[in-house]
Amino acid sequence: MLPIDAAAHSSRWRRRHPVDKAVLGLGLTVLAVALPPWPGAALVLLTALAVLLGPAGVPGRRLWRAYRVPLGFCVTGALPLLVRVGGPGGFVSWADGGPLRAGELLLRTSAASLGVLLFAFTTPMSDLLPRLVRAGVPAPLVDVALVTYRMSFLLLDSVRRIGDAQAARLGHTTRAATWRSLGGLGATAFVRSFDRAARLQAGLAGRGYDGTLRVLVPEARISVRFTVMSLALLAALAALTLVLERPLS
């Protein structure tokens, strides 16, 4: 199980309905994109951090380990805005207003990433996917996503075991040996994936699979109080941004 999935299963908000958490987490993401980056996205970023580390109870170290990946993409996407290719300044020169645009993009994307992480850190996929059928998503599509989600952990476990076995046999001592080990790792993982898929299909057929996977979904009700408080927080962030936009710009 991935660390973010383990954190979602042990979250304080684990028993809350996914709609409650979607209103707050995805609402923060929408605000980060829709509001002016300064001070709107900055306020959303601070609010998402406060909720994650406070009421949601996400450990800071675990949050940073998950956040640094999308943050790296945010920084990588903002860097090209700093330079301009061609023009009177030479082949490569500093772009006019580049730092401002790069900073705004970095604020928006990093704040939006925290909103998504708030939802991911509090909502296990096993709680979310079965409920998508009730929301109108075709059942076969949800079944494929559910099986892919479960099989991905088995595949990652197989890759880790194969890598450990290759390392124990000195398969990474030289560059040539590393390339041979990577080739063997890919081939073995490919064969094992097909073998597990065949066994899964045989197991489902033996249990009378009729095209629909039936799984137990934990009972949870949508909390009107939590949803109203989330909407009030989002409205307060939007209003505060509009009030502070002119004095701070």
CSV table of C-alpha atoms in Angstrom, one decimal:
chain,number,residue,atom,x,y,z
A,1,MET,CA,0.0,0.0,0.0
A,2,LEU,CA,1.3,3.4,-0.9
A,3,PRO,CA,2.0,5.8,2.0
A,4,ILE,CA,-0.8,8.2,1.0
A,5,ASP,CA,-3.3,5.3,0.9
A,6,ALA,CA,-2.1,4.2,4.3
A,7,ALA,CA,-2.6,7.7,5.6
A,8,ALA,CA,-6.1,7.9,4.1
A,9,HIS,CA,-7.1,4.7,5.8
A,10,SER,CA,-5.9,6.0,9.2
A,11,SER,CA,-7.2,9.5,8.8
A,12,ARG,CA,-9.4,11.2,11.4
A,13,TRP,CA,-11.9,11.9,8.6
A,14,ARG,CA,-11.8,8.3,7.3
A,15,ARG,CA,-15.5,7.7,8.3
A,16,ARG,CA,-16.8,10.9,6.7
A,17,HIS,CA,-18.6,10.7,3.5
A,18,PRO,CA,-16.4,11.5,0.4
A,19,VAL,CA,-18.8,14.3,-0.6
A,20,ASP,CA,-18.0,16.2,2.6
A,21,LYS,CA,-14.3,16.0,1.9
A,22,ALA,CA,-14.7,16.7,-1.8
A,23,VAL,CA,-16.6,19.9,-1.1
A,24,LEU,CA,-13.7,21.2,1.0
A,25,GLY,CA,-10.6,19.7,-0.8
A,26,LEU,CA,-11.8,20.2,-4.4
A,27,GLY,CA,-13.4,23.6,-3.4
A,28,LEU,CA,-10.0,24.8,-2.3
A,29,THR,CA,-8.5,23.6,-5.6
A,30,VAL,CA,-11.1,25.5,-7.6
A,31,LEU,CA,-10.5,28.7,-5.6
A,32,ALA,CA,-6.7,28.4,-6.1
A,33,VAL,CA,-7.3,28.4,-9.9
A,34,ALA,CA,-10.2,30.9,-10.0
A,35,LEU,CA,-9.0,33.6,-7.5
A,36,PRO,CA,-6.2,36.1,-8.2
A,37,PRO,CA,-2.9,34.4,-7.3
A,38,TRP,CA,-2.1,37.2,-4.9
A,39,PRO,CA,-3.4,37.1,-2.3
A,40,GLY,CA,-6.1,34.5,-3.3
A,41,ALA,CA,-3.9,31.4,-4.0
A,42,ALA,CA,-1.6,32.3,-1.0
A,43,LEU,CA,-4.6,32.3,1.3
A,44,VAL,CA,-5.8,29.0,-0.1
A,45,LEU,CA,-2.3,27.5,0.4
A,46,LEU,CA,-2.2,28.6,4.0
A,47,THR,CA,-5.7,27.4,4.7
A,48,ALA,CA,-5.1,24.0,3.1
A,49,LEU,CA,-1.9,23.6,5.1
A,50,ALA,CA,-3.7,24.5,8.3
A,51,VAL,CA,-6.6,22.0,7.6
A,52,LEU,CA,-4.2,19.2,6.6
A,53,LEU,CA,-1.9,19.6,9.7
A,54,GLY,CA,-4.7,20.5,12.1
A,55,PRO,CA,-8.2,19.0,11.9
A,56,ALA,CA,-7.3,16.4,9.3
A,57,GLY,CA,-4.3,15.3,11.4
A,58,VAL,CA,-1.9,14.5,8.6
A,59,PRO,CA,1.7,14.2,9.9
A,60,GLY,CA,3.9,16.9,8.5
A,61,ARG,CA,6.7,14.6,7.3
A,62,ARG,CA,4.2,12.4,5.5
A,63,LEU,CA,2.6,15.4,3.9
A,64,TRP,CA,6.0,16.8,2.7
A,65,ARG,CA,6.9,13.4,1.2
A,66,ALA,CA,3.7,13.4,-0.9
A,67,TYR,CA,3.7,17.2,-1.6
A,68,ARG,CA,7.3,17.4,-2.9
A,69,VAL,CA,6.4,15.4,-6.0
A,70,PRO,CA,3.7,17.8,-7.4
A,71,LEU,CA,5.7,20.7,-6.1
A,72,GLY,CA,8.6,19.6,-8.3
A,73,PHE,CA,6.3,19.7,-11.3
A,74,CYS,CA,5.0,23.1,-10.3
A,75,VAL,CA,8.6,24.5,-10.1
A,76,THR,CA,9.5,22.9,-13.4
A,77,GLY,CA,6.5,24.4,-15.1
A,78,ALA,CA,7.2,27.9,-13.7
A,79,LEU,CA,10.9,28.0,-14.6
A,80,PRO,CA,10.4,28.4,-18.4
A,81,LEU,CA,8.4,31.6,-17.8
A,82,LEU,CA,11.6,33.3,-16.5
A,83,VAL,CA,13.3,33.2,-19.9
A,84,ARG,CA,12.6,34.2,-23.5
A,85,VAL,CA,14.0,32.5,-26.6
A,86,GLY,CA,15.0,34.8,-29.4
A,87,GLY,CA,14.4,38.5,-29.7
A,88,PRO,CA,16.7,41.5,-29.3
A,89,GLY,CA,18.2,40.2,-26.1
A,90,GLY,CA,19.9,37.3,-27.8
A,91,PHE,CA,19.0,33.6,-28.2
A,92,VAL,CA,18.1,33.3,-24.5
A,93,SER,CA,17.3,36.3,-22.3
A,94,TRP,CA,15.2,37.1,-19.3
A,95,ALA,CA,11.5,37.5,-20.1
A,96,ASP,CA,9.7,40.7,-19.3
A,97,GLY,CA,7.6,40.1,-16.2
A,98,GLY,CA,8.8,36.6,-16.1
A,99,PRO,CA,9.4,36.4,-12.4
A,100,LEU,CA,5.9,37.8,-11.7
A,101,ARG,CA,4.2,35.2,-14.0
A,102,ALA,CA,6.4,32.4,-12.7
A,103,GLY,CA,5.5,33.3,-9.1
A,104,GLU,CA,1.8,33.5,-9.9
A,105,LEU,CA,1.8,30.2,-11.6
A,106,LEU,CA,3.8,28.6,-8.7
A,107,LEU,CA,1.3,30.0,-6.2
A,108,ARG,CA,-1.7,28.7,-8.1
A,109,THR,CA,-0.4,25.2,-8.8
A,110,SER,CA,1.1,24.6,-5.4
A,111,ALA,CA,-2.1,25.7,-3.6
A,112,ALA,CA,-4.3,23.6,-6.0
A,113,SER,CA,-2.0,20.6,-5.3
A,114,LEU,CA,-2.6,21.0,-1.6
A,115,GLY,CA,-6.4,21.0,-2.1
A,116,VAL,CA,-6.2,17.7,-4.1
A,117,LEU,CA,-3.8,16.2,-1.4
A,118,LEU,CA,-6.4,17.2,1.3
A,119,PHE,CA,-8.9,15.0,-0.5
A,120,ALA,CA,-6.4,12.2,-1.2
A,121,PHE,CA,-5.1,12.1,2.4
A,122,THR,CA,-8.6,11.7,3.9
A,123,THR,CA,-10.4,9.5,1.3
A,124,PRO,CA,-9.3,6.0,0.5
A,125,MET,CA,-9.9,4.9,-3.1
A,126,SER,CA,-11.8,1.9,-1.8
A,127,ASP,CA,-14.4,4.2,-0.3
A,128,LEU,CA,-14.6,6.5,-3.3
A,129,LEU,CA,-14.7,4.2,-6.3
A,130,PRO,CA,-17.8,2.0,-5.4
A,131,ARG,CA,-19.8,5.2,-4.7
A,132,LEU,CA,-19.1,6.5,-8.2
A,133,VAL,CA,-21.7,4.0,-9.5
A,134,ARG,CA,-24.4,5.8,-7.5
A,135,ALA,CA,-23.2,9.1,-9.0
A,136,GLY,CA,-23.9,7.8,-12.5
A,137,VAL,CA,-20.5,6.5,-13.6
A,138,PRO,CA,-20.9,3.3,-15.6
A,139,ALA,CA,-20.3,0.2,-13.4
A,140,PRO,CA,-17.9,-1.5,-15.9
A,141,LEU,CA,-15.7,1.6,-15.9
A,142,VAL,CA,-15.7,1.6,-12.1
A,143,ASP,CA,-14.9,-2.1,-11.9
A,144,VAL,CA,-11.9,-1.7,-14.2
A,145,ALA,CA,-10.6,1.2,-12.1
A,146,LEU,CA,-11.2,-0.8,-8.9
A,147,VAL,CA,-9.3,-3.9,-10.2
A,148,THR,CA,-6.5,-1.7,-11.6
A,149,TYR,CA,-6.2,0.0,-8.2
A,150,ARG,CA,-5.9,-3.3,-6.4
A,151,MET,CA,-3.6,-4.9,-8.9
A,152,SER,CA,-1.2,-2.0,-8.9
A,153,PHE,CA,-0.2,-2.8,-5.3
A,154,LEU,CA,0.5,-6.4,-6.3
A,155,LEU,CA,2.6,-5.3,-9.2
A,156,LEU,CA,4.6,-2.8,-7.1
A,157,ASP,CA,5.2,-5.6,-4.5
A,158,SER,CA,6.4,-7.9,-7.3
A,159,VAL,CA,8.7,-5.3,-8.7
A,160,ARG,CA,10.2,-4.7,-5.2
A,161,ARG,CA,10.7,-8.4,-4.6
A,162,ILE,CA,12.4,-8.9,-8.0
A,163,GLY,CA,14.6,-5.8,-7.4
A,164,ASP,CA,15.6,-7.1,-4.0
A,165,ALA,CA,16.5,-10.6,-5.4
A,166,GLN,CA,18.6,-9.0,-8.2
A,167,ALA,CA,20.4,-6.8,-5.7
A,168,ALA,CA,21.1,-9.9,-3.5
A,169,ARG,CA,22.7,-11.6,-6.6
A,170,LEU,CA,24.9,-8.5,-7.2
A,171,GLY,CA,22.8,-7.5,-10.2
A,172,HIS,CA,23.5,-3.8,-9.7
A,173,THR,CA,27.3,-3.8,-9.2
A,174,THR,CA,28.2,-2.5,-12.7
A,175,ARG,CA,26.4,-0.3,-15.3
A,176,ALA,CA,26.0,-3.3,-17.6
A,177,ALA,CA,24.7,-5.5,-14.9
A,178,THR,CA,22.2,-2.8,-13.9
A,179,TRP,CA,20.9,-2.6,-17.5
A,180,ARG,CA,20.6,-6.4,-17.7
A,181,SER,CA,18.7,-6.4,-14.3
A,182,LEU,CA,16.3,-3.7,-15.5
A,183,GLY,CA,15.6,-5.7,-18.6
A,184,GLY,CA,14.9,-8.8,-16.6
A,185,LEU,CA,12.8,-6.8,-14.1
A,186,GLY,CA,10.6,-5.5,-16.9
A,187,ALA,CA,10.2,-8.8,-18.5
A,188,THR,CA,9.4,-10.7,-15.3
A,189,ALA,CA,7.0,-8.1,-14.1
A,190,PHE,CA,5.2,-8.2,-17.5
A,191,VAL,CA,4.8,-12.0,-17.3
A,192,ARG,CA,3.7,-12.0,-13.7
A,193,SER,CA,1.1,-9.3,-14.5
A,194,PHE,CA,-0.5,-11.4,-17.2
A,195,ASP,CA,-0.3,-14.5,-14.9
A,196,ARG,CA,-2.1,-12.6,-12.0
A,197,ALA,CA,-4.7,-11.2,-14.4
A,198,ALA,CA,-5.4,-14.8,-15.7
A,199,ARG,CA,-5.7,-16.1,-12.2
A,200,LEU,CA,-8.0,-13.2,-11.2
A,201,GLN,CA,-10.2,-13.9,-14.2
A,202,ALA,CA,-10.4,-17.6,-13.3
A,203,GLY,CA,-11.2,-16.8,-9.7
A,204,LEU,CA,-14.0,-14.4,-10.7
A,205,ALA,CA,-15.5,-16.9,-13.1
A,206,GLY,CA,-15.4,-19.5,-10.4
A,207,ARG,CA,-17.4,-17.2,-8.1
A,208,GLY,CA,-20.1,-16.6,-10.8
A,209,TYR,CA,-18.9,-13.2,-12.0
A,210,ASP,CA,-21.8,-11.6,-14.0
A,211,GLY,CA,-20.1,-8.4,-15.0
A,212,THR,CA,-20.4,-6.5,-11.7
A,213,LEU,CA,-18.0,-6.5,-8.8
A,214,ARG,CA,-19.9,-6.4,-5.5
A,215,VAL,CA,-17.9,-4.9,-2.6
A,216,LEU,CA,-18.8,-3.8,0.9
A,217,VAL,CA,-18.8,0.0,1.3
A,218,PRO,CA,-18.6,1.5,4.8
A,219,GLU,CA,-21.8,3.3,5.7
A,220,ALA,CA,-21.5,7.0,5.9
A,221,ARG,CA,-23.9,9.9,5.6
A,222,ILE,CA,-23.3,13.3,4.2
A,223,SER,CA,-22.8,15.8,7.1
A,224,VAL,CA,-24.8,18.9,6.5
A,225,ARG,CA,-23.0,20.7,9.2
A,226,PHE,CA,-19.5,19.9,7.8
A,227,THR,CA,-20.6,20.8,4.3
A,228,VAL,CA,-22.1,24.1,5.4
A,229,MET,CA,-18.9,25.0,7.3
A,230,SER,CA,-16.8,24.1,4.3
A,231,LEU,CA,-18.8,26.3,2.0
A,232,ALA,CA,-18.7,29.1,4.6
A,233,LEU,CA,-14.9,28.7,4.7
A,234,LEU,CA,-14.6,28.8,0.9
A,235,ALA,CA,-16.9,31.9,0.7
A,236,ALA,CA,-14.8,33.6,3.4
A,237,LEU,CA,-11.6,33.0,1.5
A,238,ALA,CA,-13.2,34.4,-1.7
A,239,ALA,CA,-14.5,37.5,0.1
A,240,LEU,CA,-11.2,38.1,2.0
A,241,THR,CA,-9.3,37.8,-1.3
A,242,LEU,CA,-11.5,40.5,-3.0
A,243,VAL,CA,-11.1,42.8,0.1
A,244,LEU,CA,-7.3,42.4,0.2
A,245,GLU,CA,-6.6,42.3,-3.5
A,246,ARG,CA,-6.5,46.1,-4.1
A,247,PRO,CA,-4.5,47.1,-1.0
A,248,LEU,CA,-1.9,44.4,-1.5
A,249,SER,CA,-1.6,44.7,-5.3
